[in-house]
Coordinates of C-alpha atoms in Angstrom, one line a residue:
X269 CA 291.1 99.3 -32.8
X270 CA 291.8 100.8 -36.4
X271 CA 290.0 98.8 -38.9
X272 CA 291.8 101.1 -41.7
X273 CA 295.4 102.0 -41.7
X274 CA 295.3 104.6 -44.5
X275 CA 299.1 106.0 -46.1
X276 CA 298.7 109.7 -47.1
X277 CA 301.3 110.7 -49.6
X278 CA 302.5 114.6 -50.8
X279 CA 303.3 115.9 -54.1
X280 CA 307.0 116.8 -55.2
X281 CA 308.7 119.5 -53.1
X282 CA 305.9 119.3 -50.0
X283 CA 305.5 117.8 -47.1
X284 CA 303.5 115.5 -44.8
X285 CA 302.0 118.5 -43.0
X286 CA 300.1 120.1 -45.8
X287 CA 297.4 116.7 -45.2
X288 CA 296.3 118.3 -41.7
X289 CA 293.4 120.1 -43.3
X290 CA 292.3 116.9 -45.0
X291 CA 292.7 114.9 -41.7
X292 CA 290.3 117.6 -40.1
X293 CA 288.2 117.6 -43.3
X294 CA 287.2 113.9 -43.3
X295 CA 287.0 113.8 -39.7
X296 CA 284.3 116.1 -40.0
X297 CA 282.8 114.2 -43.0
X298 CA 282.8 111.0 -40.8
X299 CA 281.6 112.6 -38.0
X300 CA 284.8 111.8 -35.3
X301 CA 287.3 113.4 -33.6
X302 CA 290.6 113.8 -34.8
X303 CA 293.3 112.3 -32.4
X304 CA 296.8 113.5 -33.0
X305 CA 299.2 110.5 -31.9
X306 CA 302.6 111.2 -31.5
X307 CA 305.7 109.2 -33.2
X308 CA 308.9 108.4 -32.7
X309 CA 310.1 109.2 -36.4
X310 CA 310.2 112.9 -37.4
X311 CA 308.9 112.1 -40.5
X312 CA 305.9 111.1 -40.2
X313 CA 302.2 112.4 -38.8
X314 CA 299.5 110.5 -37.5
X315 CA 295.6 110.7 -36.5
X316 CA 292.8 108.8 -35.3
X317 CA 289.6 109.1 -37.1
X318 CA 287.4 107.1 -34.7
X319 CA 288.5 103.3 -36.6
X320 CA 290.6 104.9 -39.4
X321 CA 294.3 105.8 -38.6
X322 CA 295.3 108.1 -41.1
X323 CA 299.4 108.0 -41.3
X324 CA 301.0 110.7 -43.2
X325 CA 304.7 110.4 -44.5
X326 CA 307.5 112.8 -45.5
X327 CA 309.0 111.3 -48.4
X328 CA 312.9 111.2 -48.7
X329 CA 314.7 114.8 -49.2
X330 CA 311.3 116.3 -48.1
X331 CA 310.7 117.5 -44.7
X332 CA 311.7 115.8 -42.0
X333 CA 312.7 112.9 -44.5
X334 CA 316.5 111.3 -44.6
X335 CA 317.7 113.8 -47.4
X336 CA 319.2 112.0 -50.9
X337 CA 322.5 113.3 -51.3
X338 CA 322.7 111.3 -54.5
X339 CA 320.0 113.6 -55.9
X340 CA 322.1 116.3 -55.3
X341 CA 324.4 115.2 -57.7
X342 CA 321.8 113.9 -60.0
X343 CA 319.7 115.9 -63.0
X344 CA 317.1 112.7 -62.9
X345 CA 315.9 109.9 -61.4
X346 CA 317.0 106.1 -62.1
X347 CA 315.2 103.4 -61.1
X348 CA 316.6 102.7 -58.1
X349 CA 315.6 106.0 -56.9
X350 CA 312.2 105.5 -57.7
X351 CA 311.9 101.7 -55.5
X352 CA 313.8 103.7 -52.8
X353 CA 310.6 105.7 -52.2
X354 CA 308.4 102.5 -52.6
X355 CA 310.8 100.6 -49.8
X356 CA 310.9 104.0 -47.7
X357 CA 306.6 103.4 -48.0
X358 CA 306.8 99.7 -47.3
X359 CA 309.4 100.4 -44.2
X360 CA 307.0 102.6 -42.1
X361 CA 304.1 100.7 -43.4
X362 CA 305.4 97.6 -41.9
X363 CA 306.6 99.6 -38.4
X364 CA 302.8 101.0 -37.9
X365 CA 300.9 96.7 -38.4
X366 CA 303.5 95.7 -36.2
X367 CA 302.9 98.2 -33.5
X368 CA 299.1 97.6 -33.9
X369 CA 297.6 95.4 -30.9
X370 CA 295.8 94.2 -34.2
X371 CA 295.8 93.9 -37.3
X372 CA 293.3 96.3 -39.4
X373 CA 290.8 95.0 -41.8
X374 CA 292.7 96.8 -45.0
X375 CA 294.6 99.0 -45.2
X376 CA 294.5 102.2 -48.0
X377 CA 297.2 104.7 -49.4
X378 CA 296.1 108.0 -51.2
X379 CA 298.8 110.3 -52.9
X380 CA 299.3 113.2 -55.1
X381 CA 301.2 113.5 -57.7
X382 CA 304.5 112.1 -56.8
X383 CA 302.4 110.3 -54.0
X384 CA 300.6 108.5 -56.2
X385 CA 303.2 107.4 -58.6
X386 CA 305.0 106.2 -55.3
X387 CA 302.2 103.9 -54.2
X388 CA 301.5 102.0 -57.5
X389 CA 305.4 101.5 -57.6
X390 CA 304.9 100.4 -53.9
X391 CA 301.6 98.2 -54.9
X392 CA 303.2 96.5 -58.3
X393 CA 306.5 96.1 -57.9
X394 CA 307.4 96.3 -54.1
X395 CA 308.2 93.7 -51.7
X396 CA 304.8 93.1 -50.7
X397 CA 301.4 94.0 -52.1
X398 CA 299.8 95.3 -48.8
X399 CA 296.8 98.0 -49.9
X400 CA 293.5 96.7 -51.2
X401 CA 292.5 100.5 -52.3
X402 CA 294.3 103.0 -53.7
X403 CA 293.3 107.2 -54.1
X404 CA 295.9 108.7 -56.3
X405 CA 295.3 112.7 -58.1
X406 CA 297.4 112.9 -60.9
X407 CA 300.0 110.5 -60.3
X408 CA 303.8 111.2 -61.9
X409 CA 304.9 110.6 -64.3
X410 CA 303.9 107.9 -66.3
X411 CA 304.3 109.6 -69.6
X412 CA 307.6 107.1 -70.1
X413 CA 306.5 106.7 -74.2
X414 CA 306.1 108.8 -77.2
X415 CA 302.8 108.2 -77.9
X416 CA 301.7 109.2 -74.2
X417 CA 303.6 112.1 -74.2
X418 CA 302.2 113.0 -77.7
X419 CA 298.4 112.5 -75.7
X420 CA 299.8 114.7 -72.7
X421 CA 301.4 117.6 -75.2
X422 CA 301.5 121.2 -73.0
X423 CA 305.3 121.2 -73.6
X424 CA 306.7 117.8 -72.1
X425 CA 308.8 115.7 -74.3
X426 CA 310.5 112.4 -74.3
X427 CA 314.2 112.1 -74.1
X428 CA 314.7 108.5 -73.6
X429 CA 312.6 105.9 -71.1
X430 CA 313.4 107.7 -68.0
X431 CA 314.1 111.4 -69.1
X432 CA 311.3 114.2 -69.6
X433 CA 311.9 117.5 -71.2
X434 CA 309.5 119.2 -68.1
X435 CA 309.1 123.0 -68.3
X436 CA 309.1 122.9 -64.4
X437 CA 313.0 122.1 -64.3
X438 CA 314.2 125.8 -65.4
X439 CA 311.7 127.4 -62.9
X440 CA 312.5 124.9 -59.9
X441 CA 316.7 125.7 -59.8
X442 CA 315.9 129.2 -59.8
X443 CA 313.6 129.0 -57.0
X444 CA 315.2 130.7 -53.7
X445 CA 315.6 128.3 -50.9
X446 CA 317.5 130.4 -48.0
X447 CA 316.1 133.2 -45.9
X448 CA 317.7 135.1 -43.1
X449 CA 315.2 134.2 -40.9
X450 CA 311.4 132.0 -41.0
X451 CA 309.4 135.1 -40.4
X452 CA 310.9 136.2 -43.7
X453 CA 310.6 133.0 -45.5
X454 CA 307.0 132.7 -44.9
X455 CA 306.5 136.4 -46.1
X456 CA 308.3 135.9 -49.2
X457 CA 306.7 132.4 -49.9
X458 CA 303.3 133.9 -49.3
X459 CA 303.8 136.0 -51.9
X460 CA 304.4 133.8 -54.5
X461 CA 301.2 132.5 -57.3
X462 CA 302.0 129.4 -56.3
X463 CA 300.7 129.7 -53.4
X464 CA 297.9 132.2 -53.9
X465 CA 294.9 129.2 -54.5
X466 CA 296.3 126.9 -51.4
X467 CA 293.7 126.2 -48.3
X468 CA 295.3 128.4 -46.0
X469 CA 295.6 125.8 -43.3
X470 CA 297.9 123.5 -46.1
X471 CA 300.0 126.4 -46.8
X472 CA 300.4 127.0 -43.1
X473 CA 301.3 123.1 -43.0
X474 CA 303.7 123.9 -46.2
X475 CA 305.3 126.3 -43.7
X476 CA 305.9 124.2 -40.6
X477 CA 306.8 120.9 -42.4
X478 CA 308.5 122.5 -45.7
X479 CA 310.8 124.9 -43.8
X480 CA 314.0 124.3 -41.7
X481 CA 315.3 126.3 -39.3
X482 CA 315.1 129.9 -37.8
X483 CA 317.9 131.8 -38.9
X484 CA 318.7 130.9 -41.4
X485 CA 315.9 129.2 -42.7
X486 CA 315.5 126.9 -45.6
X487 CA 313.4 124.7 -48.1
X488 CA 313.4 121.3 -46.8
X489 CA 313.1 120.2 -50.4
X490 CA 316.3 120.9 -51.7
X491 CA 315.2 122.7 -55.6
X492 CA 317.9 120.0 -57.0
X493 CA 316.1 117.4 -55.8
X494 CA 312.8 118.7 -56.7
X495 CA 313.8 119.4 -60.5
X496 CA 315.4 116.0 -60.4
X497 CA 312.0 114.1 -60.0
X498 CA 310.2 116.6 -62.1
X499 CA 312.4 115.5 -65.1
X500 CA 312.2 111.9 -64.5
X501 CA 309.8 109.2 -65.6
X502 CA 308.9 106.6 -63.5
X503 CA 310.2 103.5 -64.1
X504 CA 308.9 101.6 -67.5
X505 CA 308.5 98.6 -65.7
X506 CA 305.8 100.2 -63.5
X507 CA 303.9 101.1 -67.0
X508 CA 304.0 97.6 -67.8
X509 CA 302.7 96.3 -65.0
X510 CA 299.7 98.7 -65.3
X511 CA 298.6 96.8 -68.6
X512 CA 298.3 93.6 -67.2
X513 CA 295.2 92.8 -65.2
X514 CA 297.0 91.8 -62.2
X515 CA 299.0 94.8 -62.3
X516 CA 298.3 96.2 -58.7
X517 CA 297.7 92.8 -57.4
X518 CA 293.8 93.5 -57.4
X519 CA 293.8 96.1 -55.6
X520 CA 291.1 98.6 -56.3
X521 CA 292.3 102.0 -57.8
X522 CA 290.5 105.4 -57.8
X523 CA 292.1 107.9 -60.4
X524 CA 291.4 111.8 -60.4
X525 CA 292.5 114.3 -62.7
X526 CA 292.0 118.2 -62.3
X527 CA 290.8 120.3 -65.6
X528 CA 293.7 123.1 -64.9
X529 CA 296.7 124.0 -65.2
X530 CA 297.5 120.0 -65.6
X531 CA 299.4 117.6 -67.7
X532 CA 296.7 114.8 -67.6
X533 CA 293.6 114.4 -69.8
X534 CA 290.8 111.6 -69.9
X535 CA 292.8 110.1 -72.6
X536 CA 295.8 109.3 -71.8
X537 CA 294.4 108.1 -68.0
X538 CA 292.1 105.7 -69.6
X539 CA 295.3 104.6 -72.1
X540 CA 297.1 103.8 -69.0
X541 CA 294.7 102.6 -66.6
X542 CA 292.3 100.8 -68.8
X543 CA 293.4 97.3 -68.8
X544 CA 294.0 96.9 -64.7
X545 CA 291.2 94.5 -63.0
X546 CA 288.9 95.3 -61.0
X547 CA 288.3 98.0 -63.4
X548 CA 289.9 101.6 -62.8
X549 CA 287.2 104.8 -62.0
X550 CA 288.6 107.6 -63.3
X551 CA 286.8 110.9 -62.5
X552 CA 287.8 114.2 -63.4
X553 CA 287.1 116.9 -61.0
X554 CA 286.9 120.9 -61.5
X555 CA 290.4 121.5 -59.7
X556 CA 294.0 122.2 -60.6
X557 CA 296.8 119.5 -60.0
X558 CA 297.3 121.0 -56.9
X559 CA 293.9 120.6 -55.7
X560 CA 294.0 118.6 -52.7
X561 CA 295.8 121.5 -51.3
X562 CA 293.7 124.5 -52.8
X563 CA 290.7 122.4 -51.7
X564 CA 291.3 119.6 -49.1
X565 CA 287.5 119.4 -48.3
X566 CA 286.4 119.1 -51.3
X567 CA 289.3 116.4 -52.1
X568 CA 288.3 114.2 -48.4
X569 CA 284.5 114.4 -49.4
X570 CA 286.1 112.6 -52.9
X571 CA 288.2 110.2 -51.1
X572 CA 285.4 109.2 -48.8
X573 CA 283.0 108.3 -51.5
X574 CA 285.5 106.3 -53.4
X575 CA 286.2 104.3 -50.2
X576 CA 282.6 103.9 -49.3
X577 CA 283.2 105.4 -46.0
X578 CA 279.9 105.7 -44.1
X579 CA 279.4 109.7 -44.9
X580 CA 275.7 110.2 -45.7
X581 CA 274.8 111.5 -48.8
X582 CA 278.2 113.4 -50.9
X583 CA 277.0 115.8 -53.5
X584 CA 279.0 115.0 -57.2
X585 CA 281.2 117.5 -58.4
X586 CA 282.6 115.6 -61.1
X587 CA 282.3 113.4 -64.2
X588 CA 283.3 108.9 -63.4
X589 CA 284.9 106.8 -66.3
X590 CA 284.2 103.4 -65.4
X591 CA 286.8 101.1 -67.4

């Protein structure tokens, strides 16, 4: 029996599979096999970790996701859109604990970037409150005011509550997203700077999740629908749940930041996190915001720690604000 069902959760424009080198990585970490377990939706990865089932989740217009024709027509997010990620969460949440035989002891969710701003929409404003602990590296965005905006700087500016002027956008709708065939696609994409710093066993997961097709081949992430959540806020409401206390419905988050090539500071996470109970750790870690990718080993030997998992003795690799 799982005693932890754990939600893994990708950054804008990726996919579900870019997690396998972090399954393998804490696996290794807690000393277990990894089980692959197959499922009936296309969407969505599992393994067993000896009692940790780790379930890993295309978002909507990513990967094997439903994809959001409304996005395509759409340069931002609304609200709506944001919840419909948070219910998409809560949906395949409540499939797995029914399937169970029983019911695990608690049940975790750790997400980057867009992950993470997905499961604290999912944990203080969905249907049901369901994690006890969350991971999240550099949620988005919940720079939905001037002043945090003003601590964020590096270009980003506020239009109005839900509107960000993101320097991404312009670079995103120019992207190419069709190639004659997937050999070529994954030639062209391996190319690219973005790339260049990825675990190679994410970016090979990038390339069997993130593409569709053969001939042609394209990005599963449509670029519209990638620049549309880069230029959105998260819903305010969300930002004013995180000042209250109850918030997250005391459930225990861990925060991480990078130090490169990122939009977040100590600051501003310590502005938005600070008042949440139990208290927020924060800890900023010598990464870029794409480092659970670029280092997935590092980023499960993280996780772990904050969990508490039973993984002997974890060196520190990186500074812990306790609010």
């Amino acid at each position: 029996m799982a005693r932890t069902l754990c939600i893994l959760l990708h950054a804008n424009g990726l996919c579900k599979d870019v997690w396998t080198p972090f399954a393998q990585s804490l696996a290794r970490l807690l000393r277990v096999d990894v089980q692959t377990q197959k499922q009936r939706r296309p969407e969505v990865l599992s393994w067993r970790l000896g009692d940790v089932q780790l379930v890993s989740v295309d978002l909507n217009g990513h990967g094997r996701a439903p994809a959001l024709p409304a996005l395509l027509e759409k340069t931002q997010l609304e609200a709506e859109d944001w919840m419909a990620y948070a219910h998409q969460v809560e949906e395949i949440l409540e499939e797995f604990l029914n399937e169970m035989p029983q019911a695990p002891q608690q049940v975790f969710g750790i997400g980057h970037s867009l992950g993470g701003g997905t499961l604290l929409l999912s944990q203080a404003l969905g249907r049901q409150s369901r994690f006890s602990k969350l991971f999240i590296f550099e949620p988005m965005y919940l720079f939905v005011e001037e002043k945090l905006c003003k601590l964020v700087g590096q270009g980003l500016e506020m239009m109005h509550s839900l509107r960000l002027v993101n320097p991404l956008v312009a670079k995103t709708l120019r992207r190419r997203s069709v190639w004659a065939t997937r050999q070529e696609a994954c030639e062209d994409l391996s190319k690219k700077e973005f790339f260049a710093a990825w675990d190679s066993a994410a970016r090979q997961g990038y390339f069997e999740g993130g593409l569709i097709g053969d001939s042609p081949t394209r990005l599963a992430c449509d670029p519209q629908t990638e620049a549309a959540v880069f230029s959105s806020g998260v819903p305010v409401t969300l930002l004013e749940a995180l000042r209250k206390p109850d918030g997250l419905r005391h459930c225990s988050l861990y925060v991480a930041i990078g130090q490169r090539d990122t939009l977040w500071n100590l600051p501003v996470a310590e502005e938005i996190f600070c008042r949440l109970e139990p208290s927020t750790k924060i800890s900023v870690v010598d990464g870029s915001h794409m480092w659970p990718v670029e280092s997935p080993a590092a980023f499960a030997a993280k996780v772990a720690d904050s969990f508490g998992w039973d993984i002997g003795k974890v060196p520190s690799t990186s500074a812990t604000s306790r609010l």
